[in-house]
CSV table of C-alpha atoms in Angstrom, one decimal:
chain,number,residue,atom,x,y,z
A,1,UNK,CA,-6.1,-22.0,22.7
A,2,UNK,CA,-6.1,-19.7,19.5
A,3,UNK,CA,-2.8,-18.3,18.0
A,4,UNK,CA,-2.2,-14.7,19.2
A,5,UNK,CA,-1.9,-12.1,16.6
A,6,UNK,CA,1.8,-10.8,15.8
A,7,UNK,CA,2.3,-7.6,16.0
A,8,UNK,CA,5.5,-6.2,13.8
A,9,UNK,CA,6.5,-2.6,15.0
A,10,UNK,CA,8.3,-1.3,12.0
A,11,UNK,CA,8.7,2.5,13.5
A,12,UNK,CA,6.5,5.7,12.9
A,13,UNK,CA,4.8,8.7,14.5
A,14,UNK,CA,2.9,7.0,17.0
A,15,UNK,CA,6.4,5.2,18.8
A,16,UNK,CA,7.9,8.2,18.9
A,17,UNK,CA,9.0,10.8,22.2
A,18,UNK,CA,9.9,14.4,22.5
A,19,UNK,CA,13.4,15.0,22.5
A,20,UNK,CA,15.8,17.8,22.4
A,21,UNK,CA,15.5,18.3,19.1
A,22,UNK,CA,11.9,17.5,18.4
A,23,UNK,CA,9.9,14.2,18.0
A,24,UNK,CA,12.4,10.7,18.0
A,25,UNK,CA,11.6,7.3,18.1
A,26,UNK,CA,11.2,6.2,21.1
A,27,UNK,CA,12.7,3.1,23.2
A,28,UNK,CA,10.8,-0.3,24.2
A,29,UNK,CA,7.7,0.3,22.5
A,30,UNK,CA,6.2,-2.9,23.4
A,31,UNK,CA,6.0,-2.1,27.4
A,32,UNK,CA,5.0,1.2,26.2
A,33,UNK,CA,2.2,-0.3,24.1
A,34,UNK,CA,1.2,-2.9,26.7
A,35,UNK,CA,0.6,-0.1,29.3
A,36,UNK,CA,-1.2,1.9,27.5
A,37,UNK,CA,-3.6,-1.0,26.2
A,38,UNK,CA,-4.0,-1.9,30.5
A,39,UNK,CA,-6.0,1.8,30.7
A,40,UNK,CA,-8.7,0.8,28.5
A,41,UNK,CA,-12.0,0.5,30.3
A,42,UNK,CA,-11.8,-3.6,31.6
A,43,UNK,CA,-14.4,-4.8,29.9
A,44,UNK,CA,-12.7,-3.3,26.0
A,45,UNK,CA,-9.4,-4.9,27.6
A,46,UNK,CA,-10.9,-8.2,28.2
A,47,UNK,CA,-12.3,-8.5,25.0
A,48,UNK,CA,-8.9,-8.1,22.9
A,49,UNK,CA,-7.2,-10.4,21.4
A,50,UNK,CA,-3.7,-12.0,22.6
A,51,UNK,CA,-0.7,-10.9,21.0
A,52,UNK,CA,2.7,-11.4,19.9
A,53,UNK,CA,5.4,-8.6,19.9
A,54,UNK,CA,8.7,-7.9,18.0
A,55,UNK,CA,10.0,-5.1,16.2
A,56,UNK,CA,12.1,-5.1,13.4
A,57,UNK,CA,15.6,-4.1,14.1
A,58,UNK,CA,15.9,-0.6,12.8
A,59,UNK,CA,13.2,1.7,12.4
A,60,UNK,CA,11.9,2.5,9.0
A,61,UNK,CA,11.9,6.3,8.1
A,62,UNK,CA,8.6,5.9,6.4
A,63,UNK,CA,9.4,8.9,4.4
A,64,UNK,CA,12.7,7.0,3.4
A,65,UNK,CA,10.9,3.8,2.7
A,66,UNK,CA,12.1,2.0,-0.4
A,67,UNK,CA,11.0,-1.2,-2.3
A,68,UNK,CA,13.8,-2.7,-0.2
A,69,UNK,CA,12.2,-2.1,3.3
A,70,UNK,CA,8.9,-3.4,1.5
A,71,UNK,CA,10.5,-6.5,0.6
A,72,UNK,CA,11.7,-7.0,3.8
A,73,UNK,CA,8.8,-6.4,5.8
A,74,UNK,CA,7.2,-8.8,3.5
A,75,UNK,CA,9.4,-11.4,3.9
A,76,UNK,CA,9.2,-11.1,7.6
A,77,UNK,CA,4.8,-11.2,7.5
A,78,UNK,CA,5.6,-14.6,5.2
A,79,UNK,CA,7.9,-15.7,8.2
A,80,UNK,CA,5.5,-15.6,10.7
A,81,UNK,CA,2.5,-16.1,8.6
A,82,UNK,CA,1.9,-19.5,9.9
A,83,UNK,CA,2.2,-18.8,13.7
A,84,UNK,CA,-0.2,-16.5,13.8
A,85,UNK,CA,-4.1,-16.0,13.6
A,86,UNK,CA,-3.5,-12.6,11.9
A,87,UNK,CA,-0.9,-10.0,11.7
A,88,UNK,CA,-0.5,-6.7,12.3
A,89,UNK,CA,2.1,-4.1,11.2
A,90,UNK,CA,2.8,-0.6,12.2
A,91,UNK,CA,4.0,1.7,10.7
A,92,UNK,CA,4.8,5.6,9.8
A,93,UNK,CA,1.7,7.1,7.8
A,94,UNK,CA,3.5,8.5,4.9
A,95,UNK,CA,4.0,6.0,3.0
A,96,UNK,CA,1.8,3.5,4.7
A,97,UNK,CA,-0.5,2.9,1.6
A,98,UNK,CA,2.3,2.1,0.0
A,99,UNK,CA,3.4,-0.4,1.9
A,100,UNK,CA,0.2,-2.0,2.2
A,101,UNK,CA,-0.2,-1.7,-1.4
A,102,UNK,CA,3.2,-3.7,-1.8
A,103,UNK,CA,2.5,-6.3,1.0
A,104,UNK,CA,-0.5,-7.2,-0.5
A,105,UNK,CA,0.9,-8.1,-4.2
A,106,UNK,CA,3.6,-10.4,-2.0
A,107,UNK,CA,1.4,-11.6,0.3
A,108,UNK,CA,-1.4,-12.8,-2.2
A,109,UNK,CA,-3.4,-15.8,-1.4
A,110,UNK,CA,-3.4,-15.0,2.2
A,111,UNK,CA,-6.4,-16.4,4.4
A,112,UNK,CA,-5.7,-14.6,7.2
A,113,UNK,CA,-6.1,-10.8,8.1
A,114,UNK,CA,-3.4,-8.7,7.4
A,115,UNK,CA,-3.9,-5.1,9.6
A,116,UNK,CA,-1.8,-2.3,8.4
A,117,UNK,CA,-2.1,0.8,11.1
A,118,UNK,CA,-0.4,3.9,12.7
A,119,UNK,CA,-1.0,7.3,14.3
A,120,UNK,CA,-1.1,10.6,13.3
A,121,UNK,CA,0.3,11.7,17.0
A,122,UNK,CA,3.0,10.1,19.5
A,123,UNK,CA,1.0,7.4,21.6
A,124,UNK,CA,1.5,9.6,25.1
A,125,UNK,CA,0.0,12.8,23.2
A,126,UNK,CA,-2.5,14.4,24.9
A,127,UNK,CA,-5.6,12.9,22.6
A,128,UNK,CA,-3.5,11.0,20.6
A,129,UNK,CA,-5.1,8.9,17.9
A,130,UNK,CA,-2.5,5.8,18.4
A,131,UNK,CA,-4.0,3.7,20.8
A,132,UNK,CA,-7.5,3.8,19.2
A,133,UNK,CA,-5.8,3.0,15.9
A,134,UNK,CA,-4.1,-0.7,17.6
A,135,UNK,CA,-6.9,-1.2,19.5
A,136,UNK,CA,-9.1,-1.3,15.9
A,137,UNK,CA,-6.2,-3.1,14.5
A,138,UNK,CA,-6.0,-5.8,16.7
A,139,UNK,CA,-9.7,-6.7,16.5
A,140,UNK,CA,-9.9,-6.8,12.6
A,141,UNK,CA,-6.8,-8.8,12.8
A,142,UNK,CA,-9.0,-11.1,15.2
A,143,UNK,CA,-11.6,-11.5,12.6
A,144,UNK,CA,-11.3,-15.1,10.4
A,145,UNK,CA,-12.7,-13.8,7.5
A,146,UNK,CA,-11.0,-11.0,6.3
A,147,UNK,CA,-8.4,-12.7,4.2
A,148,UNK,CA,-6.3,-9.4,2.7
A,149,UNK,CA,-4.0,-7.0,3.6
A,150,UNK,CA,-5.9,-3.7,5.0
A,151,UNK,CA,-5.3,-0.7,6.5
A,152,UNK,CA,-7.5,0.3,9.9
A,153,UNK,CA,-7.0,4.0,10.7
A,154,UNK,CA,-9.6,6.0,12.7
A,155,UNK,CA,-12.2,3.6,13.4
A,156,UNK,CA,-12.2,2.7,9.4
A,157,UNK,CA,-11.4,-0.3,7.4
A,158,UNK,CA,-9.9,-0.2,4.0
A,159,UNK,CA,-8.4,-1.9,1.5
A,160,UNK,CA,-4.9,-1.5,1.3
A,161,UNK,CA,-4.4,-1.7,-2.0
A,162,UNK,CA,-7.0,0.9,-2.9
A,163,UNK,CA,-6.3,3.4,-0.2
A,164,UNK,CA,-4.3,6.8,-0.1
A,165,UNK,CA,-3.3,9.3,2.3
A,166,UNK,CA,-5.3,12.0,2.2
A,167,UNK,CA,-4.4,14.5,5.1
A,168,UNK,CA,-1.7,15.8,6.9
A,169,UNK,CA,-2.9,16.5,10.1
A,170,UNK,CA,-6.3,14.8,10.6
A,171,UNK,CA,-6.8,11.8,12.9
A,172,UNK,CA,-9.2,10.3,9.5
A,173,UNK,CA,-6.4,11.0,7.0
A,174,UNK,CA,-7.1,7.5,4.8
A,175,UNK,CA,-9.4,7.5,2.0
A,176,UNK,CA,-10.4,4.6,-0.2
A,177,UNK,CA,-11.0,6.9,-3.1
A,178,UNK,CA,-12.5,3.9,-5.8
A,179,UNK,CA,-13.7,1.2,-3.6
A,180,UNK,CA,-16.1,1.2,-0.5
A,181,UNK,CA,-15.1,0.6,3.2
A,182,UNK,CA,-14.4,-3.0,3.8
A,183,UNK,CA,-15.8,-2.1,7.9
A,184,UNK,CA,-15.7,-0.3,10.4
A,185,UNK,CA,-15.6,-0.2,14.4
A,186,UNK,CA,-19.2,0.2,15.5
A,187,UNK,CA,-19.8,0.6,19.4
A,188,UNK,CA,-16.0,-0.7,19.5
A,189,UNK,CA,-17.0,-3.8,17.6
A,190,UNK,CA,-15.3,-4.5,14.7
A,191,UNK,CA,-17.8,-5.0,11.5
A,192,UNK,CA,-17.1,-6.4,8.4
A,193,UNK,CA,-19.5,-5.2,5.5
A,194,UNK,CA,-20.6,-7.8,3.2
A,195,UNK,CA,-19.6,-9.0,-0.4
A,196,UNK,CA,-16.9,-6.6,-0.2
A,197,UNK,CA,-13.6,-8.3,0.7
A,198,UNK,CA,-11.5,-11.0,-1.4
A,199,UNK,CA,-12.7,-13.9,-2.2
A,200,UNK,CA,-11.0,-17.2,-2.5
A,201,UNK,CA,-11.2,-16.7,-6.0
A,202,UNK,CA,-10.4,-12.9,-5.8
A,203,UNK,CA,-7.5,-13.9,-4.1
A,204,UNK,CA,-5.7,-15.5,-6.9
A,205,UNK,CA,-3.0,-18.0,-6.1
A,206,UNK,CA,-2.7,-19.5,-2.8
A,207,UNK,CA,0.7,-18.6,-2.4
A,208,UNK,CA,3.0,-15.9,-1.4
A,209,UNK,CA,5.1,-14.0,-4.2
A,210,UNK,CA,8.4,-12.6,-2.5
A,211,UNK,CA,11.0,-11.5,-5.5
A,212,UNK,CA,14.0,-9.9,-5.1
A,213,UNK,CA,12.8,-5.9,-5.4
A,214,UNK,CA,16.9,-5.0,-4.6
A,215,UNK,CA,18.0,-6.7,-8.1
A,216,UNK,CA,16.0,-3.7,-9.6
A,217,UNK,CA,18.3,-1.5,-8.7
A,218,UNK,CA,17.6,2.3,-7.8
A,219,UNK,CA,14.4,3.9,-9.7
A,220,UNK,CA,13.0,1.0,-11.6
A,221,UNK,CA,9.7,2.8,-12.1
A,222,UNK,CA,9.3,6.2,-12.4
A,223,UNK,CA,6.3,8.6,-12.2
A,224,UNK,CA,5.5,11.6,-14.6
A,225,UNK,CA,2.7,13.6,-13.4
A,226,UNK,CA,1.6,15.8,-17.1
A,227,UNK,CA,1.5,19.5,-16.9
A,228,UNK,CA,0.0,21.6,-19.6
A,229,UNK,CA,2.7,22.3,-21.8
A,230,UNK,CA,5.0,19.6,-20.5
A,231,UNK,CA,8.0,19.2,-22.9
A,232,UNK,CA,8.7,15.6,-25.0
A,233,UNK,CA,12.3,16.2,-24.0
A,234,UNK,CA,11.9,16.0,-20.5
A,235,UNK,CA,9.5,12.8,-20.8
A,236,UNK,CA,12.5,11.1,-22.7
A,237,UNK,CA,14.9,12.7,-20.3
A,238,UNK,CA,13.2,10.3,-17.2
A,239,UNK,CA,11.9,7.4,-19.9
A,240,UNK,CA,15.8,6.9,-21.1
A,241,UNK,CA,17.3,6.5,-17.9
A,242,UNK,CA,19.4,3.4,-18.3
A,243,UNK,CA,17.5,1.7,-15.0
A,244,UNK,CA,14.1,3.0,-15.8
A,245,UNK,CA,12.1,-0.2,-16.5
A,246,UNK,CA,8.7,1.3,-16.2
A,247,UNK,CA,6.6,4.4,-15.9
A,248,UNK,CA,3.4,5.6,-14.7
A,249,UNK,CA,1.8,8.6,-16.0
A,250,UNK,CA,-0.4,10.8,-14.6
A,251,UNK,CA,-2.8,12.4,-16.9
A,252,UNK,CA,-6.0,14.3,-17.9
A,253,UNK,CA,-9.6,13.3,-17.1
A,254,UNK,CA,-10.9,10.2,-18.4
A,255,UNK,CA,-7.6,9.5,-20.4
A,256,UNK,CA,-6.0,12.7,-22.3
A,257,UNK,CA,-2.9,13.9,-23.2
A,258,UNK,CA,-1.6,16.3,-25.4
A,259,UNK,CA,-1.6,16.3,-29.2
A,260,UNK,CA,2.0,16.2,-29.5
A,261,UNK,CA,3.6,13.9,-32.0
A,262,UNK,CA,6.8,14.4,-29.9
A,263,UNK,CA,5.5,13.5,-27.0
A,264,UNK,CA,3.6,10.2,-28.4
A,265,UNK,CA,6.7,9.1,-30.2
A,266,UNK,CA,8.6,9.3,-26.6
A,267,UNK,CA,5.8,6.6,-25.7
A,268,UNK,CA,6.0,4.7,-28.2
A,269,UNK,CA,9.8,4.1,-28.3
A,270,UNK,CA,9.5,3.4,-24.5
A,271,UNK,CA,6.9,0.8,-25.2
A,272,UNK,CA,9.2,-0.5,-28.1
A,273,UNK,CA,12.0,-1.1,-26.0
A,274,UNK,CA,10.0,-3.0,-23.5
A,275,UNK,CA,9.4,-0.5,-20.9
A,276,UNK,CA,5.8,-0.8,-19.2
A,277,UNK,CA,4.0,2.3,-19.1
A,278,UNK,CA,0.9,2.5,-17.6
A,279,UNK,CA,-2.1,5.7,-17.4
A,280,UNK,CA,-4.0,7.0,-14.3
A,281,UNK,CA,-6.4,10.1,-14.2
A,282,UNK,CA,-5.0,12.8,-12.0
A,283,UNK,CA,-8.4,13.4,-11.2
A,284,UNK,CA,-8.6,11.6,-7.4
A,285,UNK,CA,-11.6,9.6,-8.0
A,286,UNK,CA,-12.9,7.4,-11.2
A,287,UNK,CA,-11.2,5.0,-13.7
A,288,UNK,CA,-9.5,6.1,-17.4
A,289,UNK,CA,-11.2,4.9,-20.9
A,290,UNK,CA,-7.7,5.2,-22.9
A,291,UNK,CA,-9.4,5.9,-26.5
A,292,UNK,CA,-12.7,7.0,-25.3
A,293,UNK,CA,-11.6,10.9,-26.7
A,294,UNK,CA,-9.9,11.6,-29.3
A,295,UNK,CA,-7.1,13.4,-27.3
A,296,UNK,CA,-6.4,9.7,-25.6
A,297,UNK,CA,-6.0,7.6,-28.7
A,298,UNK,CA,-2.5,8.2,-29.2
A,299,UNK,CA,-1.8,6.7,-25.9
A,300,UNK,CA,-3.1,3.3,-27.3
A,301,UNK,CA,-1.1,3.8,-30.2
A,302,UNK,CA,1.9,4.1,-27.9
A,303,UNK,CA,1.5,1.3,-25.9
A,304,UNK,CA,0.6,2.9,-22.7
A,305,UNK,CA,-1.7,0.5,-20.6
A,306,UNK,CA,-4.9,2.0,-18.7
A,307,UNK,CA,-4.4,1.2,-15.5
A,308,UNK,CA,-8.3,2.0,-14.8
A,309,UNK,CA,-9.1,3.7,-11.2
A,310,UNK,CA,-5.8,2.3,-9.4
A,311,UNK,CA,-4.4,4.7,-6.9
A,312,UNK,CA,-0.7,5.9,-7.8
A,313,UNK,CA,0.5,4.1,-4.8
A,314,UNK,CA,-1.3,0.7,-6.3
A,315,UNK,CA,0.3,1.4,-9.6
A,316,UNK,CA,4.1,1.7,-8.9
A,317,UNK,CA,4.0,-1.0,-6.0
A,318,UNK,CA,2.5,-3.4,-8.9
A,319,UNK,CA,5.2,-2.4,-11.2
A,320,UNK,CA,7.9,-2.9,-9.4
A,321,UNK,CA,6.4,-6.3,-8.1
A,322,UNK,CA,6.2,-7.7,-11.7
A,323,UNK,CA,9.2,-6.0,-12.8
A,324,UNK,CA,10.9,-8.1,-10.5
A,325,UNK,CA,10.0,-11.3,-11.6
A,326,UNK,CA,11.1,-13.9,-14.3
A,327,UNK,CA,8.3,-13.1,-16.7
A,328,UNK,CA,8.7,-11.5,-20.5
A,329,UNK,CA,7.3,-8.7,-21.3
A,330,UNK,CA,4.0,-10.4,-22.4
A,331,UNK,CA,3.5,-12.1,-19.2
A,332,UNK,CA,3.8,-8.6,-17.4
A,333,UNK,CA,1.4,-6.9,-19.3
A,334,UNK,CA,-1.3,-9.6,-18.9
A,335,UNK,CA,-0.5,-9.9,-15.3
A,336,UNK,CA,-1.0,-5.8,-15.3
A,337,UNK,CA,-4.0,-6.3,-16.6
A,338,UNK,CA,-5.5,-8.8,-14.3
A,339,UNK,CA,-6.8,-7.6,-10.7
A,340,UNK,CA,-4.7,-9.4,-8.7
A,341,UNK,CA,-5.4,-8.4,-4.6
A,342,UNK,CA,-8.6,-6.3,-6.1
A,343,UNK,CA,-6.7,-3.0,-7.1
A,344,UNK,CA,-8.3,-2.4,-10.0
């Protein structure tokens, strides 16, 4: 008989019940769930896959979420990695891309599927979008040959890495803003498209990397989103923090920043005391050419890396991942470089 897939219940919307003061999470999820999955039409029932339940012992305000609760719900997925056939994990939807993002740099080298899922509304809502969301969750985590950590949210399969949340209210509210669908639920079957998950070699190492995130400390990384007229001071103000360790920055287009000799010089000291400071686009969609205009060449003076068309949440998760690690700053920047779970 096949393993059953574990489900992990970390907390979120879709366990929640009203209350007197609003939405609260709510008590024995599991029977809750189990019911709920019985009043799918029989033959949809039938066809799911056994699983496993547990939840962890305190619900995580996904709001709240630090690198701590990552590193703990990553530990846990490495705990019952080899008792399962896959795994799933839900959780609260805003910050779930960044947990997926940070499972997948500790979980790398996985075989098996790693499901990341939620709801948008309680799972007794009138229409909620909860139990559609497990049901799609549990039959990706049934499939053998997705071998990464992903997110399925309304009837969609993404990357987890490479995904984002994009609305507030919508039932659809993930996007994959840099890297096509890895499948979605067709008729209620679960489809994986072709040539676009990880490879064995895309994988990288067939291990599991769990560091210690807490021996960062508070605000390891920090994240400056460039204004127009943004002053050096305040850059050095965040970049001199005696914990800051690294720093993405958010900036113009296809890689531009201000001509400020100030603001450069704030870089470049950073980067001189070892910091590692890396460059996204705000722009949503597409990749960064540091250098490619003029108005970008001082961030390759500085030091800044490109971190190409990574999603914010893909950024910071990797910096804190290698930050945590035993590896000079040398290593780290190489390792930035490389595409580890296929983030950039």
């Amino acid at each position: 008989m096949p393993s059953p897939i574990r489900v992990i219940y970390t907390g979120g919307t879709l366990g929640m019940e009203p209350g007197p003061q609003g939405l609260a999470p709510g008590r024995d999820f599991e029977a809750r769930l189990r019911r709920a999955l019985d009043t799918l039409p029989p033959a949809r029932r039938a066809s799911l896959p056994d699983f496993t339940f547990e939840a962890t012992p305190q619900p995580i305000d996904s709001s709240a979420a630090t690198p701590s609760d990552w590193q703990t719900l990553g530990q846990r997925l490495g705990q019952a990695y080899d008792e399962a056939a896959g795994l799933v994990v839900l959780h609260g939807t805003d910050t779930l891309a960044w947990a997926a993002s940070s499972l997948a740099y500790q979980l790398q080298g996985a075989a098996k599927p790693v499901v990341v899922s939620g709801a948008m509304q309680p799972l007794e809502a009138p229409g909620s979008d909860a139990l559609g969301n497990v049901e799609g969750a549990l039959r990706f985590a049934a499939q053998p040959a997705l071998q990464e950590v992903a997110i399925a949210f309304a009837g969609k399969l993404l990357r987890g890495v490479r995904s984002r949340k994009w609305h507030t209210r919508d039932a659809d509210a993930f996007v994959s803003p840099n890297y096509p669908l890895l499948g979605e639920l067709v008729e209620g079957e679960p489809v994986l498209y072709p040539n676009r998950g990880l490879d064995e070699l895309q994988r990288g190492a067939p291990r599991f990397e769990l560091p210690d995130y807490q021996a960062l400390g508070d605000c390891p990384v920090v994240r400056i989103v460039l204004w127009p007229g943004i002053p050096a001071s305040l850059v050095a103000a965040w970049l001199e923090a005696p914990r800051v360790k690294g720093a993405l920055l958010e900036v113009w287009g296809g890689g531009n920043v201000p001509e400020n000799p100030a603001l450069l010089e704030v870089l470049a000291e950073a980067s001189g005391r070892g910091q590692l400071l890396v460059a996204i686009s705000q722009c949503p969609a597409g990749a960064i050419a540091i250098g490619s205009y003029a108005a970008g060449q001082g961030l390759a003076a500085a030091g800044v890396l490109s971190g190409d068309d990574m999603t914010p949440e893909a950024v910071i998760t990797k910096l804190v991942h290698l930050l945590a690690q035993p590896l000079d700053e040398t290593q780290r920047r190489e390792r930035f470089r490389d595409a580890l779970v296929g983030e950039r």
